[in-house]
Coordinates of C-alpha atoms in Angstrom, one line a residue:
M1 CA 84.9 81.2 94.8
T2 CA 83.2 77.9 94.8
S3 CA 83.1 76.1 98.1
T4 CA 86.4 75.6 99.9
V5 CA 86.3 72.0 98.8
T6 CA 85.5 72.6 95.1
R7 CA 86.4 76.1 94.3
T8 CA 88.5 76.4 91.2
R9 CA 88.8 80.0 90.4
L10 CA 91.7 82.2 89.7
A11 CA 92.6 85.6 90.9
V12 CA 94.7 88.7 90.2
A13 CA 96.0 90.8 87.4
A14 CA 97.7 94.1 87.1
A15 CA 96.1 97.5 86.4
T16 CA 97.1 97.2 82.8
A17 CA 95.2 94.0 82.6
G18 CA 92.1 95.7 83.9
I19 CA 92.5 98.4 81.2
V20 CA 92.7 95.9 78.4
V21 CA 89.7 94.0 79.7
L22 CA 87.8 97.2 79.2
A23 CA 89.0 97.5 75.7
G24 CA 87.6 94.1 74.9
C25 CA 84.3 94.9 76.6
S26 CA 83.6 98.5 75.6
S27 CA 80.1 97.7 74.3
S28 CA 78.9 97.2 77.9
G29 CA 80.3 100.3 79.4
S30 CA 77.4 102.6 78.7
S31 CA 74.9 100.3 80.4
D32 CA 77.1 99.9 83.4
K33 CA 77.1 103.7 83.9
A34 CA 73.4 104.1 83.3
S35 CA 72.6 101.6 86.0
A36 CA 74.5 103.6 88.6
S37 CA 73.0 107.0 88.1
S38 CA 72.4 107.5 91.9
C39 CA 73.3 106.1 95.3
E40 CA 70.5 107.1 97.6
P41 CA 69.8 105.3 100.8
A42 CA 66.4 103.6 101.1
K43 CA 63.6 105.2 103.1
G44 CA 62.6 102.0 104.9
K45 CA 63.8 98.5 105.7
V46 CA 65.8 96.7 103.0
T47 CA 66.4 93.1 102.2
L48 CA 69.4 92.2 99.9
Q49 CA 70.0 88.9 98.1
Y50 CA 73.6 87.7 98.2
W51 CA 74.6 84.5 96.3
N52 CA 77.9 82.8 97.0
T53 CA 79.7 79.5 97.3
V54 CA 81.6 79.8 100.6
P55 CA 81.0 77.3 103.4
G56 CA 79.8 79.1 106.6
M57 CA 78.9 82.4 104.8
D58 CA 75.5 82.2 106.3
K59 CA 77.1 82.6 109.8
V60 CA 78.9 85.7 108.6
V61 CA 75.6 87.1 107.2
D62 CA 73.9 86.3 110.5
L63 CA 76.5 88.6 112.2
W64 CA 75.7 91.4 109.9
N65 CA 71.9 90.9 110.3
K66 CA 72.2 91.1 114.1
Q67 CA 74.0 94.4 113.8
H68 CA 71.9 96.0 111.0
P69 CA 68.2 95.4 111.6
N70 CA 67.2 97.8 108.8
V71 CA 69.3 96.1 106.2
Q72 CA 68.8 92.4 106.2
V73 CA 70.7 90.1 103.9
E74 CA 69.5 86.7 102.6
T75 CA 72.2 84.4 101.4
K76 CA 72.0 81.5 98.9
N77 CA 74.8 79.0 98.3
I78 CA 75.2 78.2 94.6
S79 CA 78.3 76.1 94.7
N80 CA 76.7 73.3 92.8
D81 CA 76.4 75.4 89.6
Q82 CA 77.8 78.8 90.3
Y83 CA 77.9 80.4 86.9
G84 CA 75.1 78.4 85.4
T85 CA 72.8 79.7 88.2
L86 CA 74.0 83.2 87.8
G87 CA 73.6 83.1 84.0
N88 CA 70.0 81.8 84.2
A89 CA 69.1 84.5 86.7
L90 CA 70.5 87.2 84.5
K91 CA 68.6 86.0 81.5
A92 CA 65.4 85.9 83.6
N93 CA 66.1 89.4 85.0
K94 CA 66.2 87.8 88.5
A95 CA 69.8 88.3 89.5
P96 CA 70.6 88.9 93.1
D97 CA 71.9 92.3 94.4
L98 CA 75.3 90.8 95.0
A99 CA 77.0 87.6 93.8
Q100 CA 80.4 86.0 94.2
V101 CA 82.3 86.1 91.0
G102 CA 85.9 84.9 90.3
Y103 CA 88.4 87.4 89.0
D104 CA 88.8 85.4 85.8
E105 CA 85.0 85.5 85.2
L106 CA 84.6 89.3 85.5
P107 CA 85.6 90.1 81.9
N108 CA 83.2 87.4 80.5
L109 CA 80.3 88.5 82.6
R110 CA 80.9 92.2 81.8
T111 CA 80.5 91.4 78.1
Q112 CA 77.0 90.3 79.1
S113 CA 76.3 93.6 80.9
A114 CA 75.9 91.7 84.1
F115 CA 77.2 94.4 86.5
V116 CA 76.2 97.8 87.8
D117 CA 78.9 100.5 88.4
A118 CA 78.8 101.4 92.0
S119 CA 81.2 104.4 91.7
A120 CA 78.3 106.8 92.3
C121 CA 78.6 105.7 96.0
K122 CA 81.4 107.5 97.8
A123 CA 81.8 104.5 100.1
A124 CA 82.6 102.3 97.1
T125 CA 85.3 104.5 95.7
A126 CA 86.7 105.1 99.1
A127 CA 87.2 101.4 99.7
E128 CA 90.0 101.2 97.1
S129 CA 92.7 102.0 99.7
K130 CA 91.6 99.0 101.8
F131 CA 92.6 96.4 99.3
V132 CA 95.7 94.9 97.7
P133 CA 96.1 97.1 94.6
W134 CA 96.0 94.4 91.9
T135 CA 92.8 93.0 93.2
W136 CA 91.1 96.4 93.1
S137 CA 92.3 96.9 89.5
Q138 CA 90.4 93.7 88.5
T139 CA 87.1 94.8 90.1
S140 CA 87.4 98.4 88.7
F141 CA 88.5 97.3 85.2
G142 CA 91.6 99.5 85.4
G143 CA 89.9 102.4 87.2
T144 CA 86.8 102.8 85.0
G145 CA 84.3 102.1 87.7
V146 CA 83.5 99.9 90.7
F147 CA 81.8 96.8 89.6
A148 CA 82.8 94.5 92.5
I149 CA 84.6 94.5 95.8
P150 CA 87.6 92.1 96.1
Q151 CA 87.1 89.2 98.6
D152 CA 90.0 86.8 98.6
T153 CA 93.0 85.5 96.7
G154 CA 94.7 82.2 96.2
P155 CA 98.5 82.2 96.5
M156 CA 99.8 78.7 95.9
A157 CA 102.1 76.5 97.9
L158 CA 102.9 72.8 98.3
Y159 CA 101.1 70.8 101.0
V160 CA 103.3 67.9 102.1
R161 CA 102.7 64.7 104.1
S162 CA 105.9 65.1 106.0
D163 CA 105.6 61.7 107.6
L164 CA 105.6 59.9 104.3
F165 CA 108.6 61.8 103.0
K166 CA 110.4 60.9 106.3
K167 CA 109.3 57.3 106.1
Y168 CA 110.8 56.8 102.7
D169 CA 113.8 59.1 103.2
V170 CA 112.8 61.5 100.4
A171 CA 113.8 65.1 100.6
V172 CA 111.0 67.7 100.4
P173 CA 111.4 69.3 96.9
T174 CA 112.1 73.0 96.4
T175 CA 112.2 72.9 92.6
W176 CA 110.1 71.1 90.0
D177 CA 113.1 69.0 89.0
E178 CA 113.4 67.8 92.6
Y179 CA 109.6 67.2 92.7
A180 CA 109.9 64.8 89.7
T181 CA 112.7 63.0 91.4
A182 CA 110.7 62.7 94.6
A183 CA 107.8 61.4 92.6
E184 CA 109.9 58.6 91.2
K185 CA 111.4 57.7 94.6
L186 CA 108.1 57.6 96.4
H187 CA 106.4 55.5 93.8
K188 CA 109.4 53.1 93.7
A189 CA 109.3 52.8 97.5
D190 CA 105.5 52.1 97.4
P191 CA 103.8 51.3 94.1
N192 CA 100.5 52.4 95.7
L193 CA 101.9 55.8 96.5
D194 CA 101.9 58.7 94.0
I195 CA 103.2 62.2 94.7
T196 CA 100.0 63.9 93.7
F197 CA 97.1 63.8 91.2
F198 CA 96.6 65.8 88.0
D199 CA 92.9 66.7 87.5
P200 CA 92.4 67.2 83.7
N201 CA 89.1 68.8 84.3
N202 CA 90.5 71.6 86.3
A203 CA 91.7 74.3 83.9
E204 CA 91.8 76.9 86.6
W205 CA 94.4 74.9 88.6
F206 CA 96.4 74.3 85.5
N207 CA 96.3 78.0 84.7
G208 CA 97.8 78.7 88.1
L209 CA 100.7 76.5 87.2
L210 CA 101.2 78.4 83.9
W211 CA 101.0 81.7 85.8
Q212 CA 103.8 80.6 88.1
N213 CA 106.1 80.1 85.1
D214 CA 105.5 83.6 83.8
A215 CA 103.3 82.3 81.0
K216 CA 101.5 85.4 79.6
M217 CA 98.3 84.0 78.2
Y218 CA 97.0 87.3 77.0
G219 CA 98.3 90.8 76.3
Y220 CA 96.9 93.9 74.5
S221 CA 98.6 96.1 72.0
G222 CA 97.8 97.8 68.7
D223 CA 94.1 97.7 69.6
K224 CA 94.1 93.9 69.6
W225 CA 94.3 91.2 72.1
Q226 CA 97.5 89.2 71.8
V227 CA 96.7 85.5 72.5
S228 CA 99.6 83.3 73.6
V229 CA 98.0 80.5 75.6
D230 CA 100.4 78.1 74.0
S231 CA 103.6 80.1 74.7
A232 CA 107.0 78.5 75.3
Q233 CA 106.5 78.9 79.1
S234 CA 103.1 77.2 78.9
K235 CA 104.6 74.3 76.9
Q236 CA 107.3 73.9 79.5
V237 CA 104.7 73.3 82.2
A238 CA 102.6 71.0 79.9
D239 CA 105.6 68.9 78.9
Y240 CA 106.6 68.6 82.6
W241 CA 103.3 67.2 83.7
Q242 CA 102.9 65.1 80.5
K243 CA 106.1 63.3 81.5
L244 CA 104.8 62.6 85.0
I245 CA 101.6 61.3 83.6
S246 CA 103.4 59.1 81.0
E247 CA 105.6 57.7 83.7
K248 CA 102.5 57.0 85.8
V249 CA 103.8 58.7 88.9
V250 CA 100.8 61.0 89.3
R251 CA 97.2 59.9 89.2
T252 CA 94.7 61.3 86.6
D253 CA 91.5 59.6 87.8
L254 CA 90.7 61.9 90.7
A255 CA 88.6 65.1 90.6
H256 CA 89.5 67.9 92.8
G257 CA 87.4 68.0 96.0
S258 CA 85.8 64.7 95.3
T259 CA 85.1 61.9 97.7
Q260 CA 87.6 59.8 95.8
M261 CA 90.3 62.4 96.2
Y262 CA 89.9 62.5 99.9
A263 CA 89.8 58.7 100.1
A264 CA 93.1 58.5 98.3
Y265 CA 94.7 60.9 100.7
Q266 CA 93.1 59.0 103.6
K267 CA 94.6 55.7 102.4
D268 CA 98.1 57.3 102.1
Q269 CA 98.1 57.0 98.4
L270 CA 99.0 60.6 97.7
A271 CA 102.0 62.4 99.3
T272 CA 101.5 66.1 98.3
Y273 CA 98.8 68.6 97.2
V274 CA 99.6 71.5 94.9
G275 CA 97.1 74.0 96.1
A276 CA 96.1 77.5 97.3
A277 CA 95.8 79.2 100.6
W278 CA 92.1 78.5 100.8
G279 CA 92.8 74.8 100.6
Y280 CA 94.1 74.6 104.2
S281 CA 90.6 74.1 105.6
M282 CA 89.9 71.3 103.1
F283 CA 92.3 68.9 104.7
R284 CA 91.5 70.1 108.2
D285 CA 87.8 69.5 107.8
N286 CA 87.8 66.3 105.6
L287 CA 90.9 64.5 106.9
P288 CA 90.8 65.1 110.7
K289 CA 92.8 61.9 111.5
Q290 CA 95.8 63.3 109.6
A291 CA 96.2 66.3 111.9
G292 CA 99.9 66.9 112.6
K293 CA 101.1 65.0 109.5
W294 CA 100.9 67.9 107.0
T295 CA 103.4 70.7 106.4
I296 CA 103.0 73.6 104.0
V297 CA 106.1 74.7 102.1
P298 CA 106.7 77.1 99.1
M299 CA 105.6 75.9 95.7
P300 CA 108.5 74.2 93.8
T301 CA 110.2 76.7 91.5
W302 CA 111.5 76.6 87.9
G303 CA 115.2 76.8 88.4
A304 CA 116.2 80.4 89.5
N305 CA 112.6 81.6 88.9
G306 CA 111.2 82.1 92.4
S307 CA 107.8 83.1 91.2
S308 CA 104.6 81.7 92.7
G309 CA 101.2 81.1 91.2
D310 CA 97.7 82.0 92.1
W311 CA 94.6 79.7 92.0
G312 CA 91.3 80.9 93.3
G313 CA 90.1 84.1 94.7
S314 CA 86.8 86.0 94.2
T315 CA 85.0 89.3 94.3
V316 CA 81.5 90.2 95.4
A317 CA 80.0 91.9 92.4
F318 CA 77.2 94.4 92.1
M319 CA 74.7 92.7 89.8
K320 CA 72.5 94.3 87.2
G321 CA 69.0 94.8 88.5
G322 CA 69.8 95.4 92.1
K323 CA 67.4 97.9 93.6
H324 CA 69.4 99.0 96.6
L325 CA 72.9 100.1 95.6
Y326 CA 73.6 102.2 98.7
E327 CA 72.9 99.3 101.0
S328 CA 74.7 96.8 98.7
V329 CA 77.8 98.9 99.0
E330 CA 77.4 99.2 102.7
F331 CA 77.2 95.4 103.2
N332 CA 79.8 94.6 100.6
T333 CA 82.5 96.8 102.1
W334 CA 81.6 95.5 105.6
L335 CA 81.8 91.9 104.4
N336 CA 85.2 92.3 102.9
T337 CA 86.9 94.7 105.4
D338 CA 85.4 94.2 108.8
P339 CA 87.9 92.3 111.1
D340 CA 85.2 90.1 112.7
A341 CA 83.7 89.2 109.3
L342 CA 87.1 88.4 107.8
A343 CA 88.1 86.3 110.8
L344 CA 84.9 84.3 110.5
E345 CA 85.3 83.9 106.8
N346 CA 88.8 82.5 107.2
K347 CA 87.8 80.2 110.0
L348 CA 84.7 78.7 108.4
G349 CA 85.3 79.1 104.7
G350 CA 89.1 79.2 104.5
L351 CA 89.2 82.6 102.7
Y352 CA 92.5 84.3 102.4
P353 CA 91.5 88.0 102.5
A354 CA 92.1 90.5 99.7
A355 CA 91.8 93.4 102.2
T356 CA 95.2 94.6 103.5
A357 CA 93.9 94.7 107.0
G358 CA 92.8 91.1 106.7
L359 CA 96.4 90.0 106.3
D360 CA 97.1 91.2 109.8
L361 CA 94.3 89.2 111.4
P362 CA 95.5 87.4 114.6
A363 CA 94.2 84.1 113.1
L364 CA 96.7 84.6 110.2
K365 CA 99.6 85.2 112.5
Q366 CA 99.2 82.2 114.7
G367 CA 100.1 78.5 114.3
V368 CA 97.4 76.3 113.0
P369 CA 96.9 73.2 115.2
Y370 CA 96.0 70.8 112.3
Y371 CA 99.3 71.6 110.7
N372 CA 101.3 70.9 113.9
N373 CA 101.0 74.6 114.9
Q374 CA 102.9 75.7 111.8
K375 CA 102.4 79.4 110.9
I376 CA 101.2 78.3 107.5
F377 CA 99.9 81.7 106.4
D378 CA 103.4 83.1 106.6
V379 CA 104.1 80.8 103.6
F380 CA 101.1 82.1 101.7
A381 CA 101.9 85.7 102.5
D382 CA 105.4 85.3 101.1
A383 CA 104.0 83.5 98.0
S384 CA 101.5 86.4 97.4
K385 CA 104.5 88.7 97.1
K386 CA 106.0 86.6 94.3
I387 CA 102.9 86.5 92.0
D388 CA 103.3 88.1 88.6
T389 CA 100.8 90.9 88.7
S390 CA 101.0 91.5 84.9
F391 CA 99.2 88.2 84.2
A392 CA 95.9 89.0 82.5
W393 CA 92.7 87.1 81.7
G394 CA 90.9 87.1 78.3
P395 CA 87.3 88.2 77.7
T396 CA 86.3 84.6 76.7
Q397 CA 88.2 82.8 79.5
K398 CA 85.3 80.4 80.3
T399 CA 85.2 79.1 76.7
V400 CA 88.9 78.7 76.7
N401 CA 89.0 76.8 80.0
L402 CA 86.3 74.4 78.8
A403 CA 88.3 73.7 75.6
L404 CA 91.4 73.2 77.6
Q405 CA 89.7 70.8 80.0
D406 CA 88.2 68.7 77.2
A407 CA 91.6 68.4 75.5
M408 CA 93.5 67.7 78.8
A409 CA 91.0 64.9 79.6
K410 CA 91.7 63.3 76.2
A411 CA 95.5 63.6 76.8
A412 CA 95.1 62.0 80.3
A413 CA 93.3 59.2 78.6
G414 CA 96.1 58.7 76.1
S415 CA 94.7 60.6 73.2
G416 CA 97.1 63.4 72.4
T417 CA 99.2 65.3 74.8
L418 CA 99.0 68.4 77.1
D419 CA 100.9 70.3 74.4
D420 CA 98.0 69.5 72.1
A421 CA 95.6 70.7 74.7
L422 CA 97.3 74.1 74.8
A423 CA 97.0 74.3 71.0
T424 CA 93.3 73.5 71.3
A425 CA 92.9 76.2 73.9
Q426 CA 94.8 78.7 71.8
A427 CA 92.5 78.1 68.8
A428 CA 89.4 78.3 71.0
A429 CA 90.5 81.7 72.4
L430 CA 91.0 83.1 68.9
K431 CA 87.8 81.7 67.6
S432 CA 85.7 82.8 70.5
M433 CA 87.0 86.3 70.3
K434 CA 86.3 86.4 66.5
D435 CA 82.8 85.1 67.1
Q436 CA 82.2 88.1 69.4
A437 CA 83.9 90.6 67.1
I438 CA 86.7 91.2 69.6
P439 CA 89.9 92.0 67.7
A440 CA 92.6 89.4 68.4
T441 CA 95.7 87.8 67.0
A442 CA 98.1 85.1 67.9
G443 CA 100.8 86.5 70.2
K444 CA 104.4 85.4 70.6

């Protein structure tokens, strides 16, 4: 995950998704296994390098270091350029032992032989039972190894400025149709007020919206990837937001996590935020004067479709070149399963844990003062149960996201539409797979 403020990564897919990922990345499998020939503990003191993007992670690492004098961990925050930094380190053979990697980036990095398979370590394989099954499937590529340990997920919900809805006598929406109606009413009541913003440079967020509408971007059959980025379900979402943009009831000039975004919320210019569980600390930490004014409710739904979406979530991957696999597994499992570590990660970094035990943390069962003591994590826990776990990522997701963002930015500026952006992303997916000799065809 990038920082709680800027993170824009996605999570989750089913076991079948992990299997098809392997099919698209089989060329890297042998090097993965060769790198994990043994799992022997070191004979002396060890220092591990762990790169991540989570605010406050240095405090979590301090907790480990105090308890484990013989295995010290040095952490580096790479939130400014997460994957660029990792990519450069891999090319220079200077990658850290461990690094934070979003679920959607795992297939892409595996094609670059970026990971080592830690399944030679019994502690790594034994950790499977401690995590939500679909997150483990992603990190193990459908059970072919252990390339990362799940860290967090990002079930989505709707953050609502309750006071503004009450002030203008607008009902809090439960469906996307109601959301559009509320957008019109709020903007009519106050021309300076929009219901939210649409960040055209945030493909990951948009993918979360597609995910909610059961849009299957990728599938695998007949020894080929089936690419359906521009499916009917995807177009329904694109058309919906295009209409809001055309009617000028959502803003398109704000980047997620930017100073300008927070200023707009601070000035009461935005009434909702469509976000993930980890976003709760964004508002708490950046808009302290709005404490008690925010409520979190389920994400608006598409008619009878009660599904939710997922945006964000990460793993801690075992990187190629790490010299201390045994100790890396030891720290990685502690980091993502220890109750004290999970509680601190949630408090400081806003992480919503992937570990099953983490969902029972006292901090996730209590009311949150900033949100008027609402038990907000109950909303996210319910949302996480309504996420389509058959949703899969493609092996060239980064390239597709960049193409989608470029086209969405043009659409937001009045050149083309979001439908056109989907078509551009579809073409980019097929071309990028062809360029890498990955069998693919247009799906239905």
